[in-house]
Amino acid sequence: MENTIKVERAILNITQDDLAKRIGVSRQTINSIEANRYVPSTVLALKLSDVFNKPVNDFFKLSNDD
Amino acid sequence: MEMEKIIASERNRFYKLINFRLSYRFMRIGIAIVLLTIVMMFVRAFAMEGDTVWLKVLLQKFLLVGMLIMSLSKDKLEDEMTIILRTQSYAIALVVGVIYALVMPYVEFGVSNVMTSGGESFKNLGDFQVLLFMLMVQLMFYHNLKRYR
């Protein structure tokens, strides 16, 4: 799974900490998601979709090994 | 319909049980119990005389309870990733604990026989040693997994 959360965050001009607070997780969790070390649950993906105001498919993409 | 209600109720109770966690303030209580118990263990070993085996057994129980409280208490900010990391740490602790309980008696037996002629007779590990090891592995792995996430 690949994602463009870092880009979406830059568009909104918010830090990892801001995003973490908005969706109720720790900053380290956001960092792990951005680095593709952790694939979030559907609930968290939908919360991110809410913040970015975009469908989940726009910032999460399946990679070849998925 | 009645049966479905019973099954749903049992399922809810089961999920409540497996999701049980103590609040964050219990972490400090657990640490305090562990530290106090370790200090008391040293006091018993070096400063007390007479038959204090009962105290040793009691302190061992307190140490396990303290570590269990630490293991069960929530983080300051609990999210889905910390829950997954905790689950992984319990799985690792179980596997490593079983291997430890199976292998360690042979290691102790072998080492004691190499060091001294005749050595000790073969004996299994006690529950305290295995449980302490498993709790230590769980806490250590959980905090390391969190650090490297």
Tab-separated table of C-alpha atoms in Angstrom:
chain	number	residue	atom	x	y	z
A	1	MET	CA	0.000	0.000	0.000
A	2	GLU	CA	1.292	3.436	-0.947
A	3	ASN	CA	-0.083	6.780	0.090
A	4	THR	CA	0.251	10.496	-0.559
A	5	ILE	CA	-0.733	11.697	2.895
A	6	LYS	CA	2.391	13.842	3.130
A	7	VAL	CA	1.334	15.678	-0.039
A	8	GLU	CA	-2.261	16.077	1.179
A	9	ARG	CA	-0.938	17.412	4.463
A	10	ALA	CA	1.265	19.895	2.625
A	11	ILE	CA	-1.740	21.083	0.576
A	12	LEU	CA	-3.662	21.783	3.793
A	13	ASN	CA	-0.473	23.202	5.359
A	14	ILE	CA	-0.806	21.177	8.554
A	15	THR	CA	1.825	19.339	10.571
A	16	GLN	CA	1.805	15.639	11.487
A	17	ASP	CA	0.843	16.676	15.000
A	18	ASP	CA	-2.139	18.742	13.768
A	19	LEU	CA	-3.369	15.868	11.618
A	20	ALA	CA	-2.884	13.407	14.484
A	21	LYS	CA	-4.958	15.578	16.810
A	22	ARG	CA	-7.721	15.932	14.228
A	23	ILE	CA	-8.180	12.189	13.810
A	24	GLY	CA	-7.372	11.215	17.405
A	25	VAL	CA	-4.119	9.270	17.016
A	26	SER	CA	-0.500	9.904	18.001
A	27	ARG	CA	1.963	11.806	15.819
A	28	GLN	CA	4.098	8.652	15.575
A	29	THR	CA	1.157	6.783	14.033
A	30	ILE	CA	0.844	9.440	11.305
A	31	ASN	CA	4.594	9.213	10.748
A	32	SER	CA	4.378	5.405	10.379
A	33	ILE	CA	1.477	5.683	7.920
A	34	GLU	CA	3.325	8.270	5.814
A	35	ALA	CA	6.430	6.045	5.764
A	36	ASN	CA	4.294	3.054	4.650
A	37	ARG	CA	5.247	1.111	7.773
A	38	TYR	CA	1.644	0.886	8.937
A	39	VAL	CA	-1.592	0.409	7.002
A	40	PRO	CA	-4.426	2.127	8.893
A	41	SER	CA	-7.847	0.632	9.519
A	42	THR	CA	-10.876	1.580	7.404
A	43	VAL	CA	-12.098	3.832	10.223
A	44	LEU	CA	-8.847	5.784	10.261
A	45	ALA	CA	-8.738	5.944	6.445
A	46	LEU	CA	-12.272	7.410	6.423
A	47	LYS	CA	-11.292	9.942	9.087
A	48	LEU	CA	-8.361	10.988	6.886
A	49	SER	CA	-10.734	11.211	3.939
A	50	ASP	CA	-12.907	13.530	6.025
A	51	VAL	CA	-9.974	15.800	6.857
A	52	PHE	CA	-8.645	15.930	3.270
A	53	ASN	CA	-12.170	16.137	1.856
A	54	LYS	CA	-11.274	13.522	-0.770
A	55	PRO	CA	-12.180	9.874	-1.348
A	56	VAL	CA	-9.810	7.334	0.223
A	57	ASN	CA	-8.728	6.083	-3.231
A	58	ASP	CA	-7.217	9.491	-3.981
A	59	PHE	CA	-4.495	9.180	-1.361
A	60	PHE	CA	-4.217	5.395	-0.819
A	61	LYS	CA	-3.094	3.172	-3.706
A	62	LEU	CA	-2.484	-0.555	-3.828
A	63	SER	CA	1.111	-1.436	-4.698
A	64	ASN	CA	2.246	-4.425	-6.804
A	65	ASP	CA	2.982	-6.624	-3.801
A	66	ASP	CA	-0.512	-6.170	-2.262
B	1	MET	CA	-34.671	-14.949	18.629
B	2	GLU	CA	-33.989	-15.564	22.304
B	3	MET	CA	-30.938	-17.649	21.398
B	4	GLU	CA	-29.597	-14.872	19.158
B	5	LYS	CA	-29.924	-12.397	22.019
B	6	ILE	CA	-27.997	-14.717	24.324
B	7	ILE	CA	-25.246	-15.199	21.722
B	8	ALA	CA	-25.025	-11.429	21.118
B	9	SER	CA	-24.854	-10.771	24.846
B	10	GLU	CA	-22.127	-13.385	25.311
B	11	ARG	CA	-20.199	-11.932	22.360
B	12	ASN	CA	-20.394	-8.432	23.860
B	13	ARG	CA	-19.180	-9.671	27.232
B	14	PHE	CA	-16.344	-11.538	25.553
B	15	TYR	CA	-15.240	-8.443	23.608
B	16	LYS	CA	-15.448	-6.347	26.768
B	17	LEU	CA	-13.173	-8.840	28.495
B	18	ILE	CA	-10.556	-8.981	25.733
B	19	ASN	CA	-10.567	-5.190	25.352
B	20	PHE	CA	-10.131	-4.628	29.077
B	21	ARG	CA	-7.393	-2.120	29.923
B	22	LEU	CA	-6.538	-0.151	33.033
B	23	SER	CA	-6.281	3.636	32.750
B	24	TYR	CA	-2.919	5.380	32.216
B	25	ARG	CA	-2.473	6.311	35.907
B	26	PHE	CA	-2.169	2.613	36.740
B	27	MET	CA	1.161	2.561	34.858
B	28	ARG	CA	2.702	4.717	37.609
B	29	ILE	CA	1.106	2.565	40.298
B	30	GLY	CA	2.567	-0.556	38.623
B	31	ILE	CA	6.037	1.006	38.370
B	32	ALA	CA	5.863	2.068	42.047
B	33	ILE	CA	4.899	-1.463	43.136
B	34	VAL	CA	7.731	-2.998	41.060
B	35	LEU	CA	10.384	-0.570	42.350
B	36	LEU	CA	9.258	-0.898	45.964
B	37	THR	CA	9.231	-4.694	45.679
B	38	ILE	CA	12.747	-4.779	44.200
B	39	VAL	CA	14.016	-2.571	47.050
B	40	MET	CA	12.302	-4.863	49.561
B	41	MET	CA	13.907	-7.908	47.876
B	42	PHE	CA	17.357	-6.391	48.423
B	43	VAL	CA	16.494	-5.510	52.033
B	44	ARG	CA	15.308	-9.069	52.655
B	45	ALA	CA	18.406	-10.571	51.048
B	46	PHE	CA	21.052	-8.418	52.729
B	47	ALA	CA	19.569	-6.825	55.843
B	48	MET	CA	17.120	-9.338	57.296
B	49	GLU	CA	17.897	-12.416	59.316
B	50	GLY	CA	15.888	-15.479	60.226
B	51	ASP	CA	13.343	-17.399	58.205
B	52	THR	CA	12.079	-14.962	55.554
B	53	VAL	CA	11.076	-17.424	52.832
B	54	TRP	CA	7.434	-16.382	53.286
B	55	LEU	CA	8.479	-12.770	52.562
B	56	LYS	CA	10.407	-13.856	49.465
B	57	VAL	CA	7.318	-15.646	48.106
B	58	LEU	CA	5.110	-12.655	48.951
B	59	LEU	CA	7.497	-10.209	47.241
B	60	GLN	CA	7.611	-12.416	44.148
B	61	LYS	CA	3.810	-12.217	43.936
B	62	PHE	CA	3.920	-8.423	44.374
B	63	LEU	CA	6.502	-8.141	41.590
B	64	LEU	CA	4.291	-10.134	39.216
B	65	VAL	CA	1.199	-8.088	40.156
B	66	GLY	CA	3.107	-4.822	39.602
B	67	MET	CA	4.341	-5.928	36.194
B	68	LEU	CA	0.874	-7.183	35.234
B	69	ILE	CA	-0.590	-3.768	36.135
B	70	MET	CA	2.096	-2.112	33.963
B	71	SER	CA	1.286	-4.512	31.137
B	72	LEU	CA	-2.469	-3.912	31.330
B	73	SER	CA	-2.426	-0.132	31.677
B	74	LYS	CA	-3.185	2.075	28.689
B	75	ASP	CA	-0.795	4.528	27.078
B	76	LYS	CA	-1.180	8.270	27.441
B	77	LEU	CA	-2.567	8.318	23.894
B	78	GLU	CA	-4.012	4.959	22.959
B	79	ASP	CA	-4.745	4.464	19.254
B	80	GLU	CA	-5.210	1.529	16.904
B	81	MET	CA	-1.489	1.227	16.231
B	82	THR	CA	-0.553	0.907	19.915
B	83	ILE	CA	-3.291	-1.735	20.292
B	84	ILE	CA	-1.772	-3.734	17.408
B	85	LEU	CA	1.757	-3.335	18.819
B	86	ARG	CA	0.553	-4.527	22.231
B	87	THR	CA	-1.095	-7.573	20.646
B	88	GLN	CA	2.155	-8.363	18.799
B	89	SER	CA	4.165	-8.034	22.009
B	90	TYR	CA	1.845	-10.496	23.821
B	91	ALA	CA	2.233	-12.978	20.947
B	92	ILE	CA	6.030	-12.674	21.036
B	93	ALA	CA	6.071	-13.018	24.845
B	94	LEU	CA	3.979	-16.197	24.664
B	95	VAL	CA	6.207	-17.854	22.050
B	96	VAL	CA	9.484	-16.793	23.701
B	97	GLY	CA	8.120	-17.788	27.136
B	98	VAL	CA	7.227	-21.310	25.989
B	99	ILE	CA	10.651	-21.751	24.346
B	100	TYR	CA	12.322	-20.411	27.529
B	101	ALA	CA	10.352	-22.818	29.736
B	102	LEU	CA	11.279	-25.757	27.474
B	103	VAL	CA	14.957	-24.975	26.880
B	104	MET	CA	16.161	-23.207	30.042
B	105	PRO	CA	16.016	-26.227	32.418
B	106	TYR	CA	18.383	-28.125	30.067
B	107	VAL	CA	20.714	-25.104	29.842
B	108	GLU	CA	20.811	-24.768	33.643
B	109	PHE	CA	21.354	-28.511	34.005
B	110	GLY	CA	24.132	-28.522	31.389
B	111	VAL	CA	25.906	-25.447	32.774
B	112	SER	CA	25.816	-26.693	36.379
B	113	ASN	CA	27.241	-30.053	35.300
B	114	VAL	CA	30.028	-28.439	33.276
B	115	MET	CA	30.960	-26.020	36.070
B	116	THR	CA	30.979	-28.555	38.898
B	117	SER	CA	31.451	-32.282	38.700
B	118	GLY	CA	28.167	-33.968	39.554
B	119	GLY	CA	26.303	-30.653	39.286
B	120	GLU	CA	22.657	-30.088	40.107
B	121	SER	CA	19.914	-32.581	39.363
B	122	PHE	CA	17.524	-31.720	36.507
B	123	LYS	CA	14.610	-29.522	37.595
B	124	ASN	CA	11.910	-27.590	35.780
B	125	LEU	CA	11.545	-23.828	36.076
B	126	GLY	CA	9.177	-22.431	38.686
B	127	ASP	CA	6.053	-20.487	37.722
B	128	PHE	CA	7.565	-17.235	39.042
B	129	GLN	CA	10.614	-17.468	36.776
B	130	VAL	CA	8.540	-18.204	33.650
B	131	LEU	CA	5.875	-15.562	34.356
B	132	LEU	CA	8.474	-12.918	35.220
B	133	PHE	CA	10.346	-13.673	31.998
B	134	MET	CA	7.165	-13.483	29.890
B	135	LEU	CA	6.072	-10.181	31.449
B	136	MET	CA	9.566	-8.740	30.997
B	137	VAL	CA	9.648	-9.800	27.331
B	138	GLN	CA	6.150	-8.376	26.739
B	139	LEU	CA	6.963	-4.985	28.285
B	140	MET	CA	10.354	-4.799	26.599
B	141	PHE	CA	9.021	-5.715	23.141
B	142	TYR	CA	6.020	-3.405	23.456
B	143	HIS	CA	8.160	-0.399	24.317
B	144	ASN	CA	10.729	-1.265	21.649
B	145	LEU	CA	8.040	-1.740	18.995
B	146	LYS	CA	6.591	1.632	19.979
B	147	ARG	CA	10.012	3.262	19.768
B	148	TYR	CA	10.745	1.886	16.296
B	149	ARG	CA	7.250	2.378	14.846
